[in-house]
Short mmCIF file of C-alpha atoms in Angstrom, two decimals:
data_model
loop_
_atom_site.label_atom_id
_atom_site.label_comp_id
_atom_site.label_asym_id
_atom_site.label_seq_id
_atom_site.Cartn_x
_atom_site.Cartn_y
_atom_site.Cartn_z
CA UNK A 1 65.21 -109.26 -27.49
CA UNK A 2 68.82 -110.86 -27.50
CA UNK A 3 67.40 -114.21 -27.45
CA UNK A 4 65.20 -113.27 -30.72
CA UNK A 5 68.36 -112.37 -32.47
CA UNK A 6 70.07 -115.36 -31.29
CA UNK A 7 67.01 -117.35 -32.86
CA UNK A 8 66.91 -115.14 -36.07
CA UNK A 9 70.74 -116.13 -36.86
CA UNK A 10 70.24 -119.84 -36.03
CA UNK A 11 67.05 -120.19 -38.30
CA UNK A 12 69.06 -118.12 -41.05
CA UNK A 13 72.38 -120.40 -40.77
CA UNK A 14 69.88 -123.44 -40.89
CA UNK A 15 68.07 -122.25 -43.62
CA UNK A 16 71.03 -121.55 -45.65
CA UNK A 17 72.44 -125.19 -44.86
CA UNK A 18 68.94 -126.46 -46.18
CA UNK A 19 69.31 -124.68 -49.20
CA UNK A 20 72.88 -125.88 -50.00
CA UNK A 21 72.05 -129.65 -49.48
CA UNK A 22 68.55 -129.09 -51.72
CA UNK A 23 70.98 -127.54 -54.43
CA UNK A 24 73.05 -130.65 -54.40
CA UNK A 25 70.18 -133.35 -54.71
CA UNK A 26 68.71 -130.67 -57.52
CA UNK A 27 71.81 -130.79 -59.68
CA UNK A 28 72.78 -134.38 -59.22
CA UNK A 29 69.41 -136.18 -59.05
CA UNK A 30 68.69 -136.05 -62.65
CA UNK A 31 72.39 -136.60 -63.75
CA UNK A 32 72.77 -139.86 -61.83
CA UNK A 33 69.41 -140.94 -62.96
CA UNK A 34 69.79 -140.23 -66.12
CA UNK A 35 73.10 -142.21 -66.36
CA UNK A 36 73.34 -144.96 -64.02
CA UNK A 37 69.45 -145.30 -64.43
CA UNK A 38 66.90 -145.12 -61.80
CA UNK A 39 66.66 -148.51 -60.11
CA UNK A 40 70.36 -148.07 -59.09
CA UNK A 41 69.81 -144.69 -57.64
CA UNK A 42 66.93 -146.09 -55.63
CA UNK A 43 69.99 -148.30 -53.62
CA UNK A 44 71.16 -145.02 -52.34
CA UNK A 45 68.44 -143.71 -50.70
CA UNK A 46 68.07 -147.74 -49.41
CA UNK A 47 71.61 -147.58 -48.12
CA UNK A 48 70.73 -144.42 -46.47
CA UNK A 49 67.69 -146.26 -44.94
CA UNK A 50 69.75 -148.87 -43.38
CA UNK A 51 71.67 -146.55 -41.27
CA UNK A 52 68.81 -145.70 -39.70
CA UNK A 53 68.17 -149.12 -39.21
CA UNK A 54 71.15 -149.10 -37.10
CA UNK A 55 70.38 -146.10 -35.44
CA UNK A 56 67.97 -148.08 -33.68
CA UNK A 57 70.42 -149.10 -31.27
CA UNK A 58 72.85 -146.54 -31.18
CA UNK A 59 70.26 -143.56 -30.12
CA UNK A 60 69.65 -145.86 -26.92
CA UNK A 61 73.21 -144.15 -25.09
CA UNK A 62 73.08 -140.98 -27.56
CA UNK A 63 69.48 -139.46 -27.95
CA UNK A 64 69.50 -138.40 -24.67
CA UNK A 65 73.12 -137.49 -23.87
CA UNK A 66 72.51 -133.73 -24.32
CA UNK A 67 69.79 -133.51 -22.04
CA UNK A 68 71.71 -134.62 -19.33
CA UNK A 69 75.11 -133.15 -20.25
CA UNK A 70 72.56 -129.41 -20.65
CA UNK A 71 70.97 -130.30 -17.51
CA UNK A 72 74.02 -130.90 -15.53
CA UNK A 73 76.21 -127.88 -16.84
CA UNK A 74 73.17 -125.75 -16.09
CA UNK A 75 73.15 -126.60 -12.57
CA UNK A 76 76.61 -126.06 -12.63
CA UNK A 77 77.86 -129.78 -11.97
CA UNK A 78 80.27 -130.22 -14.36
CA UNK A 79 82.14 -133.50 -12.79
CA UNK A 80 78.31 -135.21 -13.66
CA UNK A 81 78.67 -133.46 -17.36
CA UNK A 82 81.93 -135.08 -17.94
CA UNK A 83 80.77 -138.50 -16.40
CA UNK A 84 78.27 -138.33 -19.04
CA UNK A 85 80.39 -137.23 -21.59
CA UNK A 86 83.18 -139.41 -21.27
CA UNK A 87 80.73 -142.79 -20.91
CA UNK A 88 79.02 -142.06 -24.18
CA UNK A 89 82.05 -141.66 -26.22
CA UNK A 90 83.54 -144.94 -24.75
CA UNK A 91 80.21 -146.82 -24.99
CA UNK A 92 79.93 -145.25 -29.01
CA UNK A 93 83.99 -146.96 -29.47
CA UNK A 94 82.32 -150.46 -28.50
CA UNK A 95 79.21 -149.70 -30.62
CA UNK A 96 81.30 -148.74 -33.58
CA UNK A 97 83.46 -152.16 -33.44
CA UNK A 98 80.04 -154.54 -33.55
CA UNK A 99 78.49 -152.24 -36.09
CA UNK A 100 81.73 -152.98 -37.94
CA UNK A 101 81.59 -156.66 -38.24
CA UNK A 102 77.91 -156.65 -38.75
CA UNK A 103 78.03 -154.61 -41.74
CA UNK A 104 81.01 -156.39 -43.15
CA UNK A 105 78.76 -160.08 -42.89
CA UNK A 106 75.75 -158.12 -44.51
CA UNK A 107 77.74 -156.81 -47.64
CA UNK A 108 79.62 -160.40 -47.75
CA UNK A 109 75.80 -161.77 -48.15
CA UNK A 110 73.65 -158.71 -49.55
CA UNK A 111 71.87 -161.23 -52.60
CA UNK A 112 70.47 -162.92 -49.75
CA UNK A 113 68.74 -159.98 -48.15
CA UNK A 114 68.19 -157.81 -51.36
CA UNK A 115 67.23 -158.00 -54.80
CA UNK A 116 69.98 -156.84 -56.79
CA UNK A 117 70.63 -156.54 -60.60
CA UNK A 118 73.48 -158.51 -61.67
CA UNK A 119 75.01 -155.40 -63.47
CA UNK A 120 74.76 -153.27 -60.64
CA UNK A 121 76.13 -155.89 -57.62
CA UNK A 122 79.77 -154.50 -57.36
CA UNK A 123 78.42 -150.74 -57.22
CA UNK A 124 75.69 -151.60 -54.74
CA UNK A 125 78.26 -153.62 -52.57
CA UNK A 126 80.83 -150.69 -52.52
CA UNK A 127 77.95 -148.12 -51.52
CA UNK A 128 77.06 -150.08 -48.68
CA UNK A 129 80.43 -150.21 -47.63
CA UNK A 130 80.60 -146.42 -47.79
CA UNK A 131 77.38 -145.92 -45.94
CA UNK A 132 78.61 -148.05 -42.88
CA UNK A 133 81.84 -146.54 -42.87
CA UNK A 134 80.32 -142.97 -42.77
CA UNK A 135 77.85 -144.54 -39.87
CA UNK A 136 80.71 -145.65 -37.82
CA UNK A 137 82.40 -142.55 -37.91
CA UNK A 138 79.24 -140.78 -36.99
CA UNK A 139 78.26 -142.90 -34.17
CA UNK A 140 81.96 -142.29 -33.00
CA UNK A 141 82.09 -138.55 -33.28
CA UNK A 142 78.53 -138.22 -31.91
CA UNK A 143 79.33 -137.03 -28.31
CA UNK A 144 81.36 -133.88 -30.41
CA UNK A 145 78.14 -132.71 -31.49
CA UNK A 146 77.10 -131.70 -27.88
CA UNK A 147 78.85 -128.31 -27.54
CA UNK A 148 76.69 -126.09 -29.68
CA UNK A 149 74.00 -127.58 -28.28
CA UNK A 150 75.19 -127.06 -24.66
CA UNK A 151 75.82 -123.48 -25.53
CA UNK A 152 72.48 -122.91 -27.84
CA UNK A 153 74.97 -122.06 -30.76
CA UNK A 154 73.24 -124.00 -33.51
CA UNK A 155 74.10 -121.53 -36.17
CA UNK A 156 77.68 -122.71 -36.14
CA UNK A 157 76.29 -126.17 -36.87
CA UNK A 158 74.62 -124.91 -39.62
CA UNK A 159 77.75 -123.10 -40.74
CA UNK A 160 79.78 -125.95 -40.45
CA UNK A 161 77.30 -128.02 -42.33
CA UNK A 162 77.19 -125.84 -45.13
CA UNK A 163 81.23 -125.61 -45.50
CA UNK A 164 80.99 -129.69 -45.48
CA UNK A 165 78.17 -129.81 -47.96
CA UNK A 166 80.23 -127.29 -50.20
CA UNK A 167 83.00 -129.77 -49.83
CA UNK A 168 80.68 -132.57 -50.82
CA UNK A 169 79.08 -131.08 -53.57
CA UNK A 170 82.72 -129.78 -55.29
CA UNK A 171 83.60 -133.96 -54.88
CA UNK A 172 80.60 -134.64 -56.45
CA UNK A 173 80.95 -132.21 -59.58
CA UNK A 174 84.20 -133.09 -60.27
CA UNK A 175 84.15 -136.91 -59.76
CA UNK A 176 80.86 -136.86 -61.93
CA UNK A 177 82.17 -134.52 -64.83
CA UNK A 178 85.61 -136.45 -64.69
CA UNK A 179 84.64 -140.05 -64.40
CA UNK A 180 82.68 -142.62 -65.20
CA UNK A 181 79.45 -142.47 -63.01
CA UNK A 182 79.16 -144.78 -60.19
CA UNK A 183 76.59 -144.62 -57.61
CA UNK A 184 78.97 -145.09 -54.70
CA UNK A 185 80.42 -141.59 -55.66
CA UNK A 186 77.75 -140.13 -53.89
CA UNK A 187 78.53 -142.30 -50.34
CA UNK A 188 82.28 -141.24 -50.78
CA UNK A 189 80.47 -137.74 -50.77
CA UNK A 190 78.74 -138.68 -47.71
CA UNK A 191 82.38 -139.93 -45.73
CA UNK A 192 83.87 -136.40 -46.79
CA UNK A 193 81.42 -134.54 -45.29
CA UNK A 194 81.29 -136.83 -41.90
CA UNK A 195 85.05 -136.55 -41.70
CA UNK A 196 85.17 -132.61 -42.20
CA UNK A 197 82.18 -132.41 -39.28
CA UNK A 198 84.02 -134.49 -37.04
CA UNK A 199 87.42 -132.35 -37.02
CA UNK A 200 84.82 -129.22 -36.71
CA UNK A 201 82.82 -130.59 -34.09
CA UNK A 202 86.20 -131.35 -31.99
CA UNK A 203 87.30 -127.95 -32.80
CA UNK A 204 83.99 -126.46 -31.64
CA UNK A 205 83.72 -128.45 -28.59
CA UNK A 206 87.05 -127.35 -27.20
CA UNK A 207 86.10 -123.72 -27.95
CA UNK A 208 82.72 -123.50 -26.50
CA UNK A 209 82.93 -126.29 -23.44
CA UNK A 210 86.85 -126.61 -22.45
CA UNK A 211 85.61 -128.02 -19.48
CA UNK A 212 84.62 -131.02 -20.91
CA UNK A 213 87.26 -133.66 -21.13
CA UNK A 214 87.36 -137.57 -22.03
CA UNK A 215 88.87 -139.53 -19.40
CA UNK A 216 88.43 -143.50 -19.02
CA UNK A 217 88.50 -142.61 -14.94
CA UNK A 218 85.40 -140.60 -15.90
CA UNK A 219 83.40 -143.62 -17.42
CA UNK A 220 80.51 -144.46 -15.13
CA UNK A 221 77.95 -147.04 -15.36
CA UNK A 222 75.71 -145.35 -13.40
CA UNK A 223 75.80 -142.28 -15.70
CA UNK A 224 75.24 -145.16 -18.72
CA UNK A 225 72.54 -146.54 -16.71
CA UNK A 226 70.39 -143.41 -16.65
CA UNK A 227 71.04 -143.06 -20.46
CA UNK A 228 70.06 -146.01 -21.61
CA UNK A 229 66.56 -145.98 -19.14
CA UNK A 230 65.84 -142.78 -21.02
CA UNK A 231 67.09 -143.55 -24.35
CA UNK A 232 65.54 -146.85 -24.61
CA UNK A 233 61.84 -145.02 -25.26
CA UNK A 234 63.84 -143.34 -28.13
CA UNK A 235 65.67 -146.63 -29.67
CA UNK A 236 61.72 -147.98 -29.69
CA UNK A 237 60.32 -145.01 -31.12
CA UNK A 238 62.97 -145.25 -34.17
CA UNK A 239 62.20 -148.59 -34.18
CA UNK A 240 58.56 -147.43 -34.89
CA UNK A 241 59.60 -144.92 -37.37
CA UNK A 242 61.33 -147.40 -39.37
CA UNK A 243 58.30 -149.71 -39.06
CA UNK A 244 55.97 -146.58 -40.51
CA UNK A 245 58.11 -144.73 -43.19
CA UNK A 246 61.86 -146.45 -42.96
CA UNK A 247 61.28 -149.87 -44.54
CA UNK A 248 59.30 -148.36 -47.39
CA UNK A 249 62.33 -148.75 -50.22
CA UNK A 250 63.23 -152.08 -48.46
CA UNK A 251 60.00 -153.43 -48.81
CA UNK A 252 59.10 -151.88 -52.53
CA UNK A 253 62.61 -153.67 -53.60
CA UNK A 254 61.55 -156.94 -52.18
CA UNK A 255 57.81 -156.75 -53.16
CA UNK A 256 58.17 -155.03 -56.20
CA UNK A 257 61.56 -154.93 -57.79
CA UNK A 258 64.54 -152.27 -58.21
CA UNK A 259 63.05 -149.88 -60.66
CA UNK A 260 60.07 -149.35 -58.67
CA UNK A 261 62.44 -148.58 -55.90
CA UNK A 262 64.23 -146.06 -57.75
CA UNK A 263 61.02 -144.29 -58.66
CA UNK A 264 59.86 -144.08 -54.87
CA UNK A 265 63.08 -142.98 -53.98
CA UNK A 266 63.10 -140.32 -56.25
CA UNK A 267 59.57 -139.28 -55.25
CA UNK A 268 60.95 -138.99 -51.77
CA UNK A 269 63.70 -136.75 -52.60
CA UNK A 270 62.20 -133.19 -51.63
CA UNK A 271 59.85 -134.65 -48.99
CA UNK A 272 62.95 -136.38 -47.11
CA UNK A 273 64.57 -132.87 -47.55
CA UNK A 274 61.71 -130.91 -46.13
CA UNK A 275 61.42 -133.23 -42.99
CA UNK A 276 65.21 -132.91 -42.73
CA UNK A 277 64.56 -129.36 -42.39
CA UNK A 278 61.71 -129.52 -40.09
CA UNK A 279 63.40 -131.47 -37.54
CA UNK A 280 66.54 -128.84 -38.02
CA UNK A 281 64.33 -125.82 -37.13
CA UNK A 282 62.71 -127.74 -34.22
CA UNK A 283 65.78 -128.62 -33.02
CA UNK A 284 66.57 -125.21 -32.41
CA UNK A 285 64.35 -124.53 -29.76
CA UNK A 286 65.27 -127.85 -28.19
CA UNK A 287 68.41 -125.86 -25.92
CA UNK A 288 65.71 -123.15 -24.84
CA UNK A 289 63.07 -125.90 -24.14
CA UNK A 290 65.43 -127.79 -21.58
CA UNK A 291 66.80 -124.62 -19.93
CA UNK A 292 62.89 -123.18 -19.17
CA UNK A 293 61.86 -127.15 -17.97
CA UNK A 294 65.06 -126.88 -15.94
CA UNK A 295 63.52 -123.89 -13.97
CA UNK A 296 60.05 -124.80 -13.77
CA UNK A 297 59.37 -122.15 -16.00
CA UNK A 298 55.95 -123.85 -17.53
CA UNK A 299 54.10 -121.08 -18.53
CA UNK A 300 56.91 -119.69 -20.58
CA UNK A 301 57.62 -122.94 -21.80
CA UNK A 302 54.24 -123.04 -23.23
CA UNK A 303 54.42 -119.88 -24.70
CA UNK A 304 57.62 -120.72 -26.32
CA UNK A 305 56.76 -123.71 -27.73
CA UNK A 306 53.63 -121.90 -29.02
CA UNK A 307 55.75 -119.14 -30.87
CA UNK A 308 57.88 -122.17 -32.13
CA UNK A 309 54.94 -123.72 -34.05
CA UNK A 310 54.40 -120.15 -35.60
CA UNK A 311 57.97 -120.13 -36.74
CA UNK A 312 58.07 -123.35 -38.18
CA UNK A 313 54.75 -123.08 -40.01
CA UNK A 314 55.53 -119.71 -41.34
CA UNK A 315 58.92 -121.13 -42.94
CA UNK A 316 57.75 -124.54 -44.00
CA UNK A 317 54.01 -123.62 -45.02
CA UNK A 318 54.73 -122.31 -48.43
CA UNK A 319 57.49 -124.86 -49.42
CA UNK A 320 54.85 -127.69 -48.85
CA UNK A 321 51.81 -126.01 -50.46
CA UNK A 322 54.14 -124.77 -53.30
CA UNK A 323 55.44 -128.62 -53.85
CA UNK A 324 52.09 -130.21 -53.75
CA UNK A 325 50.50 -127.45 -56.10
CA UNK A 326 53.23 -127.17 -58.62
CA UNK A 327 55.10 -130.15 -58.05
CA UNK A 328 54.23 -131.69 -61.51
CA UNK A 329 55.86 -128.70 -63.45
CA UNK A 330 59.02 -129.26 -61.34
CA UNK A 331 59.23 -133.08 -62.05
CA UNK A 332 58.60 -132.27 -65.90
CA UNK A 333 61.78 -129.93 -66.52
CA UNK A 334 63.65 -131.66 -63.24
CA UNK A 335 63.49 -135.10 -64.58
CA UNK A 336 63.40 -133.83 -68.34
CA UNK A 337 64.43 -137.60 -69.38
CA UNK A 338 61.35 -139.32 -67.79
CA UNK A 339 58.45 -140.22 -69.70
CA UNK A 340 54.89 -138.46 -68.86
CA UNK A 341 53.53 -141.50 -67.37
CA UNK A 342 56.61 -141.90 -64.99
CA UNK A 343 56.32 -138.32 -63.91
CA UNK A 344 52.66 -138.79 -63.36
CA UNK A 345 53.47 -141.55 -60.54
CA UNK A 346 56.67 -140.14 -59.24
CA UNK A 347 54.36 -137.04 -58.65
CA UNK A 348 51.56 -139.00 -57.08
CA UNK A 349 54.46 -140.77 -54.97
CA UNK A 350 55.71 -137.32 -53.93
CA UNK A 351 52.18 -135.76 -52.66
CA UNK A 352 51.71 -138.97 -50.68
CA UNK A 353 55.19 -138.66 -48.93
CA UNK A 354 54.30 -135.17 -48.38
CA UNK A 355 50.94 -135.65 -46.88
CA UNK A 356 52.05 -136.26 -43.22
CA UNK A 357 54.07 -133.15 -42.91
CA UNK A 358 50.58 -130.97 -44.27
CA UNK A 359 49.54 -131.64 -40.66
CA UNK A 360 52.76 -132.41 -38.69
CA UNK A 361 54.36 -128.91 -39.88
CA UNK A 362 51.81 -127.14 -37.39
CA UNK A 363 53.55 -129.24 -34.27
CA UNK A 364 56.53 -130.42 -35.07
CA UNK A 365 58.42 -128.89 -32.51
CA UNK A 366 55.89 -130.50 -30.12
CA UNK A 367 57.83 -133.95 -30.51
CA UNK A 368 60.90 -132.41 -28.61
CA UNK A 369 58.75 -132.10 -25.77
CA UNK A 370 58.94 -135.88 -25.12
CA UNK A 371 62.57 -135.55 -24.89
CA UNK A 372 62.82 -132.59 -22.54
CA UNK A 373 60.52 -133.59 -20.05
CA UNK A 374 61.87 -137.26 -20.43
CA UNK A 375 58.37 -138.45 -20.95
CA UNK A 376 58.80 -140.91 -23.63
CA UNK A 377 56.80 -144.15 -22.67
CA UNK A 378 53.27 -143.20 -23.85
CA UNK A 379 54.51 -141.35 -27.65
CA UNK A 380 56.40 -144.64 -28.34
CA UNK A 381 53.76 -146.74 -27.74
CA UNK A 382 51.58 -145.08 -29.46
CA UNK A 383 53.95 -144.49 -32.58
CA UNK A 384 54.95 -148.46 -32.13
CA UNK A 385 51.35 -149.44 -32.35
CA UNK A 386 50.62 -146.74 -35.52
CA UNK A 387 53.03 -148.12 -37.29
CA UNK A 388 52.72 -151.90 -36.61
CA UNK A 389 49.38 -151.29 -37.91
CA UNK A 390 50.85 -149.23 -40.98
CA UNK A 391 53.47 -151.91 -41.94
CA UNK A 392 50.77 -154.97 -41.66
CA UNK A 393 48.21 -153.28 -43.70
CA UNK A 394 50.87 -152.10 -46.51
CA UNK A 395 52.20 -155.95 -46.85
CA UNK A 396 48.21 -157.15 -46.91
CA UNK A 397 47.33 -154.38 -49.45
CA UNK A 398 50.62 -155.62 -51.66
CA UNK A 399 49.81 -159.21 -51.40
CA UNK A 400 45.67 -158.98 -51.98
CA UNK A 401 45.38 -155.84 -54.43
CA UNK A 402 46.58 -154.33 -57.26
CA UNK A 403 47.81 -150.57 -55.34
CA UNK A 404 51.46 -151.87 -55.94
CA UNK A 405 54.05 -148.88 -55.03
CA UNK A 406 50.98 -146.78 -53.97
CA UNK A 407 50.29 -148.50 -51.03
CA UNK A 408 53.59 -148.28 -49.96
CA UNK A 409 53.48 -144.55 -50.05
CA UNK A 410 50.20 -143.78 -49.29
CA UNK A 411 49.18 -146.13 -45.98
CA UNK A 412 52.11 -144.85 -43.89
CA UNK A 413 51.43 -141.49 -45.02
CA UNK A 414 47.48 -141.72 -43.54
CA UNK A 415 48.49 -143.54 -40.18
CA UNK A 416 50.96 -140.66 -39.38
CA UNK A 417 48.26 -138.33 -40.01
CA UNK A 418 46.02 -139.89 -37.96
CA UNK A 419 48.53 -139.98 -34.89
CA UNK A 420 49.16 -136.28 -35.29
CA UNK A 421 46.18 -135.13 -35.10
CA UNK A 422 44.66 -137.52 -32.85
CA UNK A 423 47.48 -137.56 -30.41
CA UNK A 424 50.41 -135.03 -30.60
CA UNK A 425 48.70 -132.28 -29.20
CA UNK A 426 46.71 -133.65 -26.24
CA UNK A 427 50.32 -135.61 -25.43
CA UNK A 428 52.49 -132.66 -25.18
CA UNK A 429 49.83 -130.79 -23.04
CA UNK A 430 49.84 -133.87 -20.69
CA UNK A 431 53.68 -133.62 -20.76
CA UNK A 432 53.86 -130.01 -19.21
CA UNK A 433 50.64 -130.68 -17.06
CA UNK A 434 48.49 -128.25 -18.82
CA UNK A 435 44.89 -128.30 -20.03
CA UNK A 436 44.66 -130.80 -22.98
CA UNK A 437 43.51 -128.31 -25.38
CA UNK A 438 46.14 -125.66 -24.82
CA UNK A 439 48.13 -126.59 -28.11
CA UNK A 440 45.00 -127.25 -30.38
CA UNK A 441 44.00 -123.47 -31.41
CA UNK A 442 47.63 -123.09 -32.87
CA UNK A 443 47.80 -126.07 -34.36
CA UNK A 444 43.95 -125.32 -36.32
CA UNK A 445 45.28 -121.69 -37.17
CA UNK A 446 48.46 -122.93 -38.75
CA UNK A 447 46.49 -125.74 -40.69
CA UNK A 448 43.87 -123.18 -41.88
CA UNK A 449 46.69 -120.68 -43.25
CA UNK A 450 48.20 -123.85 -45.47
CA UNK A 451 44.91 -124.98 -46.58
CA UNK A 452 44.20 -121.31 -48.02
CA UNK A 453 47.83 -120.80 -49.27
CA UNK A 454 47.49 -124.30 -51.27
CA UNK A 455 44.10 -122.92 -52.62
CA UNK A 456 45.40 -119.42 -53.47
CA UNK A 457 48.67 -121.05 -55.33
CA UNK A 458 46.19 -123.71 -57.28
CA UNK A 459 44.57 -120.47 -58.62
CA UNK A 460 48.00 -119.18 -59.72
CA UNK A 461 49.09 -122.25 -60.98
CA UNK A 462 46.16 -121.65 -63.86
CA UNK A 463 47.22 -117.92 -64.42
CA UNK A 464 51.27 -117.86 -64.40
CA UNK A 465 53.71 -120.07 -66.94
CA UNK A 466 55.51 -122.75 -65.86
CA UNK A 467 57.06 -124.63 -69.22
CA UNK A 468 60.63 -123.51 -68.49
CA UNK A 469 63.13 -122.80 -65.79
CA UNK A 470 62.98 -119.46 -66.44
CA UNK A 471 59.03 -119.03 -66.11
CA UNK A 472 58.90 -121.67 -63.44
CA UNK A 473 61.28 -119.64 -60.94
CA UNK A 474 59.16 -116.47 -61.81
CA UNK A 475 55.99 -117.92 -61.05
CA UNK A 476 57.35 -119.46 -57.97
CA UNK A 477 58.74 -116.46 -56.53
CA UNK A 478 55.27 -114.24 -57.03
CA UNK A 479 53.55 -117.54 -55.62
CA UNK A 480 56.40 -117.58 -52.83
CA UNK A 481 55.92 -113.72 -51.63
CA UNK A 482 52.46 -113.67 -51.67
CA UNK A 483 52.47 -116.87 -49.64
CA UNK A 484 54.92 -115.74 -47.07
CA UNK A 485 53.08 -111.99 -46.67
CA UNK A 486 49.45 -113.82 -46.52
CA UNK A 487 51.30 -116.37 -43.49
CA UNK A 488 53.40 -113.56 -41.63
CA UNK A 489 49.74 -111.47 -41.10
CA UNK A 490 48.15 -114.74 -40.30
CA UNK A 491 50.04 -116.65 -37.67
CA UNK A 492 51.59 -113.83 -35.68
CA UNK A 493 50.28 -111.37 -33.25
CA UNK A 494 50.64 -107.82 -33.36
CA UNK A 495 53.67 -107.81 -30.76
CA UNK A 496 55.36 -110.62 -32.78
CA UNK A 497 54.97 -108.86 -35.89
CA UNK A 498 56.57 -105.54 -34.09
CA UNK A 499 59.54 -107.31 -32.94
CA UNK A 500 60.46 -109.52 -35.86
CA UNK A 501 60.31 -105.95 -38.03
CA UNK A 502 62.34 -104.41 -35.33
CA UNK A 503 65.09 -106.90 -35.41
CA UNK A 504 65.50 -106.90 -39.22
CA UNK A 505 65.33 -103.35 -39.84
CA UNK A 506 67.62 -103.07 -36.98
CA UNK A 507 70.19 -105.53 -38.96
CA UNK A 508 69.91 -103.61 -41.64
CA UNK A 509 70.78 -100.22 -40.46
CA UNK A 510 74.06 -102.11 -38.82
CA UNK A 511 74.83 -103.51 -42.37
CA UNK A 512 74.72 -99.99 -43.72
CA UNK A 513 76.65 -98.58 -41.20
CA UNK A 514 79.55 -101.10 -41.50
CA UNK A 515 79.57 -100.58 -45.20
#
């Protein structure tokens, strides 16, 4: 029961953090696009994509550090944990210097690499400079994010992110209200957020794991070699993800133009936010998975994985179904300055971008098992093959058809869906050496629930009003209440429903007693 309480606290904290981030995007995106233009807005998304390109190299060391440090601390081997801890820190410093050099070369020659309108050149250069500064700060501070992971206190991560996002929001609201709008204000806000997170993480590390110390004498080449051997597969996996979805804005910029890139960037705002929330929620279960796997409690781990897929599906099915069905009404109100034709284009692009999560929402936590079991080669090679085919197909369609931007958004989604349906469930079962169909039952149940809710929402779309923000909010709240009720009934077993209700009622009683 105590574990369930901790899980619920982690989930609630991270959902609140997500809502704050979503609120910032919701308020600022129409302001930015209206004041600085769609093309300029696209470069904000593109600068973020370039950070993901750099992560292809940084994850070689950092992606497996939490896993190995948690493993050693669980076994009581503090000396070995400190060797990993210090070694990663000093390697990150070296990588930060290399990133700084490459960033300077790129920004000085940005017109060679990108299609940048002349009137936006200075602002775009400043945006990329600040984005790379943010990346360097993030790389240097990565090792300090481990403490909350090791102690399974991801709720503290969420609280930290909430405060950081509030600070970022205050800054952005002030500068966009008082000064002439510039796109690089967004990246300045990102730097403010990263600096706050860095300071908070250092404090949390000292509080939660005081036994972890940075010491040059603990630098250990063997520890780095172990991390590289495991992390190289995550690096290739990141390369695959970049080929699959991370090149879409760059390809659009080079093959179609800056304005089309801006439209695609707007269309991907909500799908990207949903993906970030999916990843955040799934990672909440990761420490528990590692602990169970390290103790070789495979049956309990399978049960925990299936339970996690239910939780993720319960939380995410309703917003995904709702955005697909009610998306056009949302965009009409949100992007009030855009024409109807452009709204239709943005809606189609957003649905195409969201389609992969219709299936991956049902087994997102299965991705984590690759890292937990340290069996990365097979899924990475599968993703690399899929992503390479996707990129080649997209370029061919752009050259020889009139699909244009729809090819950019749609091809990668189709390939991603094929991978999730055909490969992921079987691969997860193979990692744990259980029957190949172990996770298919819950996958089909979750998918069926999502399709049912989409049908119900489609009927409600006809019956309910959506032509003002007040009516839209009222109709969405009704739809969400019905959707979550159906999800709760269909997804959870009798005992799971009972446990969840018990935890919630206990919390309510304690709150009343304190009052």
